Amino acid sequence: MSRPKVLVAMKLVPEIALDLLRKRFDVEVCDSILVTQAELMKKVPGKFAIFCSPANKIDEELIKTAGPSLKVVGTISVGYDHVDMTAMKKYGIRLGYTPDVLTETVAETTVGLLIATTRRFFEANHAVKTGGWKDVTLVWMCGRGIRNSVVGIVGCGNIGTSIAKKLKAFEISQLLYTSRTEKPAVNALGGKLVTIDELVEQSDFIILSIALNEDTKFIINKERIAKMKSHAVLVNIGRGGLIDQDALIEALQENRIGGAGLDVMTPEPLPLDSPLMKMDNVVLLPHIGSASIETRTEMAILTAKNIIAVLDNIAMPKEVQF
């Protein structure tokens, strides 16, 4: 009797997670670094599960192509905006994801990205490597410090709360946040729940750590960018679609805000001819918020366990309810 099949829609998944799957399934691992939709469509028919990432679009066409054998999608991410939830519900397919295990790693990345942007680390490093280190004036390569600043966190779930705890140690003057409800853990740090418009107007540093959905798409738009302080630094570790990127580019080109640190953008990978690539007041990272060896391994194991749980017809360790 043949075993159910799993399609792993990426290359170089930690072997410990693949070994868990191989004990119960026939596993097919895609051998491309960037798996195209056409490749997925070709490989997905007859599969019981898809092990995917935000780089893979799980839409109704793919689900229909997989056929009735498809029972579960396991995404190695917290966000699932790449998954068509309406189609998943329509065809009765379960969805596993990986919250919690990446909280601290993403929070660490956020703090590092904020410091690198406001203190101009990448720009300074480039100067060292290209012979630009000749200016010895007191103002050369000066950025703004975090101490005594107002920090605003848009979306204070687990990751936002961890970011708040870490930044509090920098002796900031005020902590603002947005959330659907009051967050006692953030309030205990001196945080204040405000509207998004109050936050963008008052903050020196604005951090996006909110999920992308229809309500949050372009939550940072042209109008809200216009309300920001002229020295404000915007950091995004959520999803590229949270920001109207064209409006951000225009504001950065005209120096209407201080800078931006982006771990996520639109599209991904970002084209080499994007204006963002040419700006000194922008720090770009290739969506590596959770990229520690330990965290990525934990995420892969959790994704495998989510898939196995569906085979065993039991509750997933981490399942999206819809």
mmCIF file of N, CA, C and O in Angstrom, residues 8 13-23 25 27 51 76 296-305 308:
data_model
loop_
_atom_site.group_PDB
_atom_site.id
_atom_site.type_symbol
_atom_site.label_atom_id
_atom_site.label_comp_id
_atom_site.label_asym_id
_atom_site.label_seq_id
_atom_site.Cartn_x
_atom_site.Cartn_y
_atom_site.Cartn_z
ATOM 1 N N VAL A 8 7.498 19.298 -0.438
ATOM 2 C CA VAL A 8 8.231 20.336 0.280
ATOM 3 C C VAL A 8 8.638 21.390 -0.743
ATOM 4 O O VAL A 8 9.502 21.146 -1.593
ATOM 5 N N VAL A 13 15.760 22.280 3.540
ATOM 6 C CA VAL A 13 15.030 22.214 4.801
ATOM 7 C C VAL A 13 15.866 21.397 5.792
ATOM 8 O O VAL A 13 16.495 20.405 5.405
ATOM 9 N N PRO A 14 15.922 21.804 7.067
ATOM 10 C CA PRO A 14 16.703 21.037 8.049
ATOM 11 C C PRO A 14 16.348 19.544 8.013
ATOM 12 O O PRO A 14 15.181 19.170 8.025
ATOM 13 N N GLU A 15 17.369 18.713 7.974
ATOM 14 C CA GLU A 15 17.174 17.271 7.824
ATOM 15 C C GLU A 15 16.353 16.665 8.950
ATOM 16 O O GLU A 15 15.618 15.704 8.740
ATOM 17 N N ILE A 16 16.441 17.222 10.141
ATOM 18 C CA ILE A 16 15.695 16.669 11.264
ATOM 19 C C ILE A 16 14.192 16.733 11.007
ATOM 20 O O ILE A 16 13.446 15.828 11.389
ATOM 21 N N ALA A 17 13.745 17.802 10.326
ATOM 22 C CA ALA A 17 12.319 17.922 9.982
ATOM 23 C C ALA A 17 11.949 16.980 8.847
ATOM 24 O O ALA A 17 10.891 16.335 8.876
ATOM 25 N N LEU A 18 12.819 16.872 7.853
ATOM 26 C CA LEU A 18 12.554 15.953 6.747
ATOM 27 C C LEU A 18 12.516 14.508 7.226
ATOM 28 O O LEU A 18 11.698 13.707 6.769
ATOM 29 N N ASP A 19 13.379 14.169 8.178
ATOM 30 C CA ASP A 19 13.394 12.800 8.710
ATOM 31 C C ASP A 19 12.079 12.465 9.413
ATOM 32 O O ASP A 19 11.587 11.332 9.320
ATOM 33 N N LEU A 20 11.513 13.444 10.120
ATOM 34 C CA LEU A 20 10.209 13.231 10.759
ATOM 35 C C LEU A 20 9.146 12.901 9.718
ATOM 36 O O LEU A 20 8.336 11.987 9.902
ATOM 37 N N LEU A 21 9.168 13.636 8.627
ATOM 38 C CA LEU A 21 8.183 13.399 7.569
ATOM 39 C C LEU A 21 8.423 12.073 6.859
ATOM 40 O O LEU A 21 7.481 11.354 6.534
ATOM 41 N N ARG A 22 9.670 11.738 6.615
ATOM 42 C CA ARG A 22 9.989 10.520 5.860
ATOM 43 C C ARG A 22 9.577 9.249 6.592
ATOM 44 O O ARG A 22 9.408 8.201 5.965
ATOM 45 N N LYS A 23 9.435 9.334 7.905
ATOM 46 C CA LYS A 23 8.981 8.167 8.659
ATOM 47 C C LYS A 23 7.529 7.806 8.342
ATOM 48 O O LYS A 23 7.124 6.666 8.519
ATOM 49 N N PHE A 25 5.691 9.512 5.429
ATOM 50 C CA PHE A 25 5.271 9.928 4.093
ATOM 51 C C PHE A 25 6.347 9.628 3.049
ATOM 52 O O PHE A 25 7.523 9.463 3.378
ATOM 53 N N VAL A 27 8.270 11.731 0.576
ATOM 54 C CA VAL A 27 8.557 13.168 0.577
ATOM 55 C C VAL A 27 9.261 13.564 -0.712
ATOM 56 O O VAL A 27 10.287 12.979 -1.078
ATOM 57 N N PHE A 51 4.311 21.486 2.282
ATOM 58 C CA PHE A 51 5.181 22.149 3.252
ATOM 59 C C PHE A 51 5.710 23.376 2.520
ATOM 60 O O PHE A 51 6.485 23.260 1.583
ATOM 61 N N ILE A 76 5.788 27.432 6.967
ATOM 62 C CA ILE A 76 6.870 27.673 7.914
ATOM 63 C C ILE A 76 6.970 29.183 8.135
ATOM 64 O O ILE A 76 7.919 29.845 7.741
ATOM 65 N N ARG A 296 15.006 28.622 12.855
ATOM 66 C CA ARG A 296 14.552 28.021 11.603
ATOM 67 C C ARG A 296 14.410 26.492 11.751
ATOM 68 O O ARG A 296 13.521 25.878 11.159
ATOM 69 N N THR A 297 15.276 25.878 12.531
ATOM 70 C CA THR A 297 15.156 24.438 12.767
ATOM 71 C C THR A 297 13.876 24.134 13.547
ATOM 72 O O THR A 297 13.129 23.206 13.198
ATOM 73 N N GLU A 298 13.594 24.928 14.587
ATOM 74 C CA GLU A 298 12.364 24.741 15.357
ATOM 75 C C GLU A 298 11.126 24.942 14.482
ATOM 76 O O GLU A 298 10.132 24.211 14.596
ATOM 77 N N MET A 299 11.176 25.933 13.606
ATOM 78 C CA MET A 299 10.045 26.197 12.712
ATOM 79 C C MET A 299 9.799 25.017 11.774
ATOM 80 O O MET A 299 8.655 24.631 11.525
ATOM 81 N N ALA A 300 10.876 24.457 11.247
ATOM 82 C CA ALA A 300 10.748 23.323 10.325
ATOM 83 C C ALA A 300 10.179 22.097 11.040
ATOM 84 O O ALA A 300 9.315 21.392 10.502
ATOM 85 N N ILE A 301 10.661 21.843 12.251
ATOM 86 C CA ILE A 301 10.146 20.712 13.029
ATOM 87 C C ILE A 301 8.667 20.897 13.334
ATOM 88 O O ILE A 301 7.863 19.949 13.207
ATOM 89 N N LEU A 302 8.278 22.108 13.722
ATOM 90 C CA LEU A 302 6.873 22.378 14.032
ATOM 91 C C LEU A 302 5.995 22.201 12.794
ATOM 92 O O LEU A 302 4.895 21.645 12.877
ATOM 93 N N THR A 303 6.480 22.639 11.652
ATOM 94 C CA THR A 303 5.721 22.459 10.409
ATOM 95 C C THR A 303 5.524 20.983 10.102
ATOM 96 O O THR A 303 4.429 20.551 9.720
ATOM 97 N N ALA A 304 6.571 20.196 10.279
ATOM 98 C CA ALA A 304 6.463 18.744 10.061
ATOM 99 C C ALA A 304 5.464 18.125 11.036
ATOM 100 O O ALA A 304 4.629 17.289 10.646
ATOM 101 N N LYS A 305 5.513 18.516 12.290
ATOM 102 C CA LYS A 305 4.597 17.968 13.287
ATOM 103 C C LYS A 305 3.149 18.368 12.996
ATOM 104 O O LYS A 305 2.220 17.573 13.237
ATOM 105 N N ILE A 308 2.028 15.970 10.267
ATOM 106 C CA ILE A 308 1.859 14.609 10.797
ATOM 107 C C ILE A 308 0.571 14.507 11.623
ATOM 108 O O ILE A 308 -0.127 13.487 11.590
#
